[in-house]
Tab-separated table of C-alpha atoms in Angstrom:
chain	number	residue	atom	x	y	z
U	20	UNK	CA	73.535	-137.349	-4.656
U	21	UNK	CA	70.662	-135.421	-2.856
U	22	UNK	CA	72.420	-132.165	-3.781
U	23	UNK	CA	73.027	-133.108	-7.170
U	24	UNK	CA	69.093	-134.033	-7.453
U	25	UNK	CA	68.092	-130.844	-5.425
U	26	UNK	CA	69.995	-128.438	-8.183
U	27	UNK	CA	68.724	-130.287	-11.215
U	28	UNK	CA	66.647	-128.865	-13.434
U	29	UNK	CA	64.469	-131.281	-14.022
U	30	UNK	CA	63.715	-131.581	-10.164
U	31	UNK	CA	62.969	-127.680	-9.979
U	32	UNK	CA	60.891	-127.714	-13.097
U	33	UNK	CA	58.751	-130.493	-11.539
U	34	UNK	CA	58.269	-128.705	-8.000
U	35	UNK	CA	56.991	-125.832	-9.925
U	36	UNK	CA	54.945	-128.419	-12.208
U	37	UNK	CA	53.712	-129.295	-8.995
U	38	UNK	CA	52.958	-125.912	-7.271
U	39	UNK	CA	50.868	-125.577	-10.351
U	40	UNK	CA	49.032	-128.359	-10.310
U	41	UNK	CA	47.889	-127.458	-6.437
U	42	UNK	CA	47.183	-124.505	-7.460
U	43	UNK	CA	44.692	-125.947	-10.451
U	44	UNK	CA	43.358	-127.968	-8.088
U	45	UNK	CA	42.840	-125.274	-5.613
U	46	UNK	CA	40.909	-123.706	-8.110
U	47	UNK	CA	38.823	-126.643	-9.162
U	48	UNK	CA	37.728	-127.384	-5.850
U	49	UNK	CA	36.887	-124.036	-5.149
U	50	UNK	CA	33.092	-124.784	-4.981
U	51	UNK	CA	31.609	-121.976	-3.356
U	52	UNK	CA	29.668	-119.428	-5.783
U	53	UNK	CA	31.616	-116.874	-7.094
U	54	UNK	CA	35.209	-119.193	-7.566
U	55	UNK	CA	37.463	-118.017	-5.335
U	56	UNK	CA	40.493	-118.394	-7.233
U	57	UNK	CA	39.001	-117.258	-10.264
U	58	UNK	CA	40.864	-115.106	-12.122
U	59	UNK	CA	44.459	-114.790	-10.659
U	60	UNK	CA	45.735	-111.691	-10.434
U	61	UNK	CA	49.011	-110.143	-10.664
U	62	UNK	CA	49.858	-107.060	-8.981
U	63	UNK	CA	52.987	-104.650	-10.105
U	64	UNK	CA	53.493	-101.832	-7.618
U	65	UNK	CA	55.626	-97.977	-7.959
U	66	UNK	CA	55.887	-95.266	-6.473
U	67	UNK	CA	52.833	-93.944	-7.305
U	68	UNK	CA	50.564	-96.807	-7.207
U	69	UNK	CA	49.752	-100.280	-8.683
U	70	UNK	CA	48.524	-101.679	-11.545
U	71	UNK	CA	46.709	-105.340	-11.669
U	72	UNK	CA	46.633	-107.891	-14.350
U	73	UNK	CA	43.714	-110.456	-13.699
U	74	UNK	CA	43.697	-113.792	-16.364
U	75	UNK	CA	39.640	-113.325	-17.874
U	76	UNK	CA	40.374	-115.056	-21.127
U	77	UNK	CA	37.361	-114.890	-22.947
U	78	UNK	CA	35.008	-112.870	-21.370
U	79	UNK	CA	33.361	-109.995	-22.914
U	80	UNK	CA	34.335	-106.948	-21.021
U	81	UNK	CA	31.081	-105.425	-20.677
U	82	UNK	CA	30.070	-108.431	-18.366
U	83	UNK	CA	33.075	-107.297	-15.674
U	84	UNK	CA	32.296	-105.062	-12.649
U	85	UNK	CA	34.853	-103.115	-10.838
U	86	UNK	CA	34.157	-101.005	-7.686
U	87	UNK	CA	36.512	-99.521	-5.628
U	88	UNK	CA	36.119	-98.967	-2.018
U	89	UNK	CA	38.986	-96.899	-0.330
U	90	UNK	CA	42.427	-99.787	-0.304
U	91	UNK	CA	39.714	-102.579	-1.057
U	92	UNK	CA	39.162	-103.891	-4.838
U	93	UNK	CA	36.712	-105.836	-6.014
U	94	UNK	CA	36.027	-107.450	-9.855
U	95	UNK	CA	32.688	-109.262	-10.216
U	96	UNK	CA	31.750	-110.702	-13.926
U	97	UNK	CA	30.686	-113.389	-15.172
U	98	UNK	CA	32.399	-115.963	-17.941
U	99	UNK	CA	29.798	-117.579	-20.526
U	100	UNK	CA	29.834	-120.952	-22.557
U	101	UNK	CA	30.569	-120.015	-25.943
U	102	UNK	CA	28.551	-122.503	-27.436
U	103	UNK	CA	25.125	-124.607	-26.707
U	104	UNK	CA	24.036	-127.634	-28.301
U	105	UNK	CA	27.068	-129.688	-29.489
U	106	UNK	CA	28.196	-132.324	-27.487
U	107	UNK	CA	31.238	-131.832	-25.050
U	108	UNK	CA	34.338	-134.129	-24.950
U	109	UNK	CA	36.401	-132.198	-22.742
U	110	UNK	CA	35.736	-129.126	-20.591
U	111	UNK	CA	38.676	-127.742	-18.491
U	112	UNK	CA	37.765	-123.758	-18.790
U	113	UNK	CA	35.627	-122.768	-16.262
U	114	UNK	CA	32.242	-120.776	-16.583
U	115	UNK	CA	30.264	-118.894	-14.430
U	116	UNK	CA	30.238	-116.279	-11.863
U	117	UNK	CA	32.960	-115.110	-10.353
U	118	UNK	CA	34.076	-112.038	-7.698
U	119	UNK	CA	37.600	-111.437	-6.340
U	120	UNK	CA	38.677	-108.720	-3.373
U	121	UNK	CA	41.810	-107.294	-3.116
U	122	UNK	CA	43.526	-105.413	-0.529
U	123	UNK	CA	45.915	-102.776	-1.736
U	124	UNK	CA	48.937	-101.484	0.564
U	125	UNK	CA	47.426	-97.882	0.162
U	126	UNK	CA	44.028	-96.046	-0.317
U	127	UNK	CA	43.734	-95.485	-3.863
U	128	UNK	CA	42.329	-92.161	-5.785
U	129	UNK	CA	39.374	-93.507	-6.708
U	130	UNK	CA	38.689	-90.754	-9.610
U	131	UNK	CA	41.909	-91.778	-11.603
U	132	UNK	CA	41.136	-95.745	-11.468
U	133	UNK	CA	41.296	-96.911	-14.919
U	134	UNK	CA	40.689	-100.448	-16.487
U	135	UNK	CA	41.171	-101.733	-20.171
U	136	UNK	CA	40.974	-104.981	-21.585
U	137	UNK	CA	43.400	-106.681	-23.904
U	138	UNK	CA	44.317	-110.501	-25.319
U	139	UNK	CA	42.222	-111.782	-22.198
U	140	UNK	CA	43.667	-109.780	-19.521
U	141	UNK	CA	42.056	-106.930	-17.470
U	142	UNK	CA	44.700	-104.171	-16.402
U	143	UNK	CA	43.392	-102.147	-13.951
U	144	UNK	CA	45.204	-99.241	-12.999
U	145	UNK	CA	45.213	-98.071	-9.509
U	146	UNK	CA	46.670	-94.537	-8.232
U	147	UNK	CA	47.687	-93.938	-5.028
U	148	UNK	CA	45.908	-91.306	-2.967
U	149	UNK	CA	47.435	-87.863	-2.969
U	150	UNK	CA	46.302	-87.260	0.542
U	151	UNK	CA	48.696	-90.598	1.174
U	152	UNK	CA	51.939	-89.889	-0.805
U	153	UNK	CA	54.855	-89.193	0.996
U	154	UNK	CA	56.037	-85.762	0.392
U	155	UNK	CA	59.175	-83.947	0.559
U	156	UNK	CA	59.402	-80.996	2.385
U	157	UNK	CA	62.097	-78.862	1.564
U	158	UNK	CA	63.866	-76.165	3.868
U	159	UNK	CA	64.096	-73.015	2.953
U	160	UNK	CA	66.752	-70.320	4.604
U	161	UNK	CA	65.807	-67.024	5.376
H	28	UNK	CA	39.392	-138.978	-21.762
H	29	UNK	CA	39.794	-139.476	-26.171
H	30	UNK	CA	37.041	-138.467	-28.572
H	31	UNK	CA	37.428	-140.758	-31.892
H	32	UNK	CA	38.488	-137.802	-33.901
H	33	UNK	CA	41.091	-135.963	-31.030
H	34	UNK	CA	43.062	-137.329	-28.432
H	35	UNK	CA	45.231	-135.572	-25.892
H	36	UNK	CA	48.881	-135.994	-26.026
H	37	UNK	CA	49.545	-135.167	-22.203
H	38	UNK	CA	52.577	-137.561	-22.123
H	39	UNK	CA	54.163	-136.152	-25.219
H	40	UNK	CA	53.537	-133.030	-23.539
H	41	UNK	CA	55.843	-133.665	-20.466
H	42	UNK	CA	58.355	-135.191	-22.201
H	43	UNK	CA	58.952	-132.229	-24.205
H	44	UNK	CA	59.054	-129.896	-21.162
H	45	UNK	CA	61.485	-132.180	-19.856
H	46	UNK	CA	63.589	-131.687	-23.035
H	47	UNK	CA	62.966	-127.918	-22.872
H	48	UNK	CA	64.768	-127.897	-19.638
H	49	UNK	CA	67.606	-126.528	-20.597
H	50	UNK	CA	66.393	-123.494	-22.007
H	51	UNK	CA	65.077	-121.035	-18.962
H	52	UNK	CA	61.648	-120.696	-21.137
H	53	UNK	CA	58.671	-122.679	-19.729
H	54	UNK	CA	55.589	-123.098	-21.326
H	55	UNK	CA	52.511	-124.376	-19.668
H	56	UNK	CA	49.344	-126.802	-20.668
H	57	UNK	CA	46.592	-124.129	-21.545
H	58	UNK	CA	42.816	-125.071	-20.349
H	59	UNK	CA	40.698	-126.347	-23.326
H	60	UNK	CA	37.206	-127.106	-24.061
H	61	UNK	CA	36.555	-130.000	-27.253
H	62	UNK	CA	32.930	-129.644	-28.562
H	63	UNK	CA	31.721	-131.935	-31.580
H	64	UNK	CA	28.854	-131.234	-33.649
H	65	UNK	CA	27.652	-132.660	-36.917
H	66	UNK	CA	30.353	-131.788	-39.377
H	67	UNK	CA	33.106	-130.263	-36.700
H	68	UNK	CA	34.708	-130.654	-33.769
H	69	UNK	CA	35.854	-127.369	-32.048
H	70	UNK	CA	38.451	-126.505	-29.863
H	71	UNK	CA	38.550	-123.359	-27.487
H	72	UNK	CA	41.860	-122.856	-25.858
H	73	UNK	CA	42.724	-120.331	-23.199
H	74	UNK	CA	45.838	-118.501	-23.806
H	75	UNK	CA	45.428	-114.932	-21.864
H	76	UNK	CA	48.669	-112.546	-23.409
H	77	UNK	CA	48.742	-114.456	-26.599
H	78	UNK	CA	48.053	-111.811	-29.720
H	79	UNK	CA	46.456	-113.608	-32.848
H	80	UNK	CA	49.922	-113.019	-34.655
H	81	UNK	CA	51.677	-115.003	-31.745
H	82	UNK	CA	50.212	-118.092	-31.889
H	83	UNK	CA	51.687	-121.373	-33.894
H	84	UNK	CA	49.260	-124.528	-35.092
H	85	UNK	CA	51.539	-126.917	-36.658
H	86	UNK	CA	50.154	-130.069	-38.494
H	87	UNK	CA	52.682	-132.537	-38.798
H	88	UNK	CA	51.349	-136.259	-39.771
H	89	UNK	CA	48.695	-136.989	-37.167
H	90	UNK	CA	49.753	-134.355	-34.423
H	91	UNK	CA	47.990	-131.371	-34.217
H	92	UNK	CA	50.658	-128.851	-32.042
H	93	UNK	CA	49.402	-125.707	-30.923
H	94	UNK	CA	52.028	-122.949	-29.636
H	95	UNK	CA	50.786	-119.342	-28.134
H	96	UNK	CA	53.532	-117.153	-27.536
H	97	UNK	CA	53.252	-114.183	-24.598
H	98	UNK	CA	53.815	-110.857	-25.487
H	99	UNK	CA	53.295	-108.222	-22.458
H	100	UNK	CA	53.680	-104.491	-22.398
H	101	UNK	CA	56.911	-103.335	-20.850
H	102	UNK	CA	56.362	-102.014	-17.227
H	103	UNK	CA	58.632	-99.756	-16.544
H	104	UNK	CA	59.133	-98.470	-13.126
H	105	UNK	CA	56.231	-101.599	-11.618
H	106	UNK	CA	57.834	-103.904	-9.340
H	107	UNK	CA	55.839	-107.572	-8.613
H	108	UNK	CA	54.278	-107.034	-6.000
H	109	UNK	CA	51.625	-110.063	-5.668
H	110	UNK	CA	51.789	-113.131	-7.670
H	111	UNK	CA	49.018	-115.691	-8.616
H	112	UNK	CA	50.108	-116.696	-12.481
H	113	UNK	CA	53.101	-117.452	-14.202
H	114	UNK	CA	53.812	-115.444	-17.675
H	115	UNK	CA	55.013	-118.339	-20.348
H	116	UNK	CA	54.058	-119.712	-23.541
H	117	UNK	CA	51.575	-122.159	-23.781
H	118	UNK	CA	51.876	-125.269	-25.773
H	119	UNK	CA	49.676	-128.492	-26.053
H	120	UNK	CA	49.765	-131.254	-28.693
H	121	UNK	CA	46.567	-133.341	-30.038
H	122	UNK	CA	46.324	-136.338	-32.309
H	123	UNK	CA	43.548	-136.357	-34.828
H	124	UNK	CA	42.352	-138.934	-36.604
H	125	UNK	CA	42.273	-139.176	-40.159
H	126	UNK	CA	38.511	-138.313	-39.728
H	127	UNK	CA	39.606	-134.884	-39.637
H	128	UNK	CA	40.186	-132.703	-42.640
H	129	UNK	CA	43.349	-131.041	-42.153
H	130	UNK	CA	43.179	-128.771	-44.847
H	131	UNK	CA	39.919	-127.173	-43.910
H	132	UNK	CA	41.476	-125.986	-40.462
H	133	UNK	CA	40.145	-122.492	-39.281
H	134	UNK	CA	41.974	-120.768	-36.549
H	135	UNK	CA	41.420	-117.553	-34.671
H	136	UNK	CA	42.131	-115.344	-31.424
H	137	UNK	CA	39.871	-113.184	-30.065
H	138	UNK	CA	40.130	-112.137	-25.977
H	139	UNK	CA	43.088	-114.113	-25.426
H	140	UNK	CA	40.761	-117.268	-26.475
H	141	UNK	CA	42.488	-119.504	-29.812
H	142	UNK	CA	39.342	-120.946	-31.255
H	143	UNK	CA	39.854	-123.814	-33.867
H	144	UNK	CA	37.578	-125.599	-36.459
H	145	UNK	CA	38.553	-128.856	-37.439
H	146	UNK	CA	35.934	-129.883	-40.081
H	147	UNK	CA	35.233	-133.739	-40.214
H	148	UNK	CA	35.979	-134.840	-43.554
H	149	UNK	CA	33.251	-135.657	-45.965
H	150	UNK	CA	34.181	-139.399	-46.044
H	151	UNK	CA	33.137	-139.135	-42.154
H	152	UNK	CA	30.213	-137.019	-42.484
H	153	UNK	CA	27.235	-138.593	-41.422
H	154	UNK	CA	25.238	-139.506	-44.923
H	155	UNK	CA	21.161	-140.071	-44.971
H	156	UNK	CA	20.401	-142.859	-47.492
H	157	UNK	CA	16.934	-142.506	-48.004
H	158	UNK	CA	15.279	-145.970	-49.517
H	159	UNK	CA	13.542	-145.955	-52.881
H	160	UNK	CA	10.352	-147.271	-52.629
């Protein structure tokens, strides 16, 4: 019976209903300036470096900051209200300042960092440093 | 919380994810702001991945049903490395009243944000009636 319940469907779908909802929750109680939790971020890695997705729906791009200090990145920007004056009946986006630090596996060429924005997400793409690639040494006979 | 003219269907919402458990595709309950002004109430939904073209707003008697579909570019080579949000569709339902004019329903994306007009009809508008002296 407790297997049966453990490999249903339902049961999974609500654990990860729940694992969201901490993790809403996480964010709304995340009271210190500059949400911590705000945006999530993604991070895809390859061979030759990673690329990060952060969640900024909304925001006008010319309000977010990145800087780049050797493994360490940071995104700073701010979300506005998009309107003043009518009278609110629900408000579950959040507004306001926001910074987030990441710490990447490798120092990153800091040159070749480059960022575009598209259908509310910021991709920023982050080489690795040729000083720290591996490379392949090959032999050579004489 | 209900406004007079919109109400949140949360419960219908679970129950259909519950029915949608059989297909692998989740969708999740996108953060939305309700403002009301004069003649309109409007609705800003956050649906980060949607494109304009891949969102569905259904009006179906009373139940406003709004569907943003996630298209992402194809990483090729890019392994997950660090995870802090799932990638599904988004879907919420809404019940209106019949305050609202469903024909005069404006919807748009811009910035992965769905913004939507729903225009109180002119039955509800607030009218001045000025007395005749």
């Amino acid at each position: 019976m407790l297997l049966h319940r453990l490999v249903d469907n339902d049961f999974i779908s609500s654990l990860q209903d729940m694992h969201r909802l901490r993790q809403q929750l996480n964010r709304l109680l995340a009271t210190e300036p500059g949400m911590a939790e705000f945006p999530p971020i993604n991070v895809f890695s390859s061979d030759n470096g990673a690329l990060a997705w952060a969640e900024i729906p909304g925001i006008d791009p010319k309000d977010i900051d990145i800087s780049l200090v050797n493994d360490t990145l940071t995104v700073r920007g701010e979300r506005r209200p998009e309107t003043a004056g009518d009278s609110c009946h629900r408000q579950e986006r959040l507004y306001g300042q926001f910074t987030r630090t990441i710490q990447l596996p490798f120092p990153v060429e800091a040159d070749e960092v480059k960022a575009r924005f598209f259908d509310g997400i910021l991709e920023i793409s982050l080489p690795r440093a040729h000083s720290d690639k591996p490379r392949k040494i090959t032999v050579t006979s004489e | 919380m209900a406004t007079g003219l919109m109400q949140t269907k949360e419960h219908a919402d679970i129950q259909t994810n519950g029915n949608r458990a059989a297909d692998t595709q989740r969708t999740y309950t996108p953060a939305t702001d309700i403002y009301e002004s004069a003649d309109h109430l409007l609705l800003l939904t956050d649906m980060p991945g949607v494109k304009p073209e891949g969102v569905d707003i259904t009006v179906e008697q009373n139940m406003l049903t709004i569907h943003g579909h996630v298209s992402m570019p194809k990483l090729d080579g890019y392994s997950l490395m660090h995870a802090e949000y799932g990638m599904a569709d988004y879907r919420r339902v809404f019940a209106l009243s019949n305050e609202i004019d469903r024909e005069g329903i404006q919807a748009s994306v811009k910035n992965g944000v769905l913004k939507l007009v729903l225009p109180k009809s002119k039955k509800a508008a607030p009218r001045k009636i000025t007395v005749k002296g």
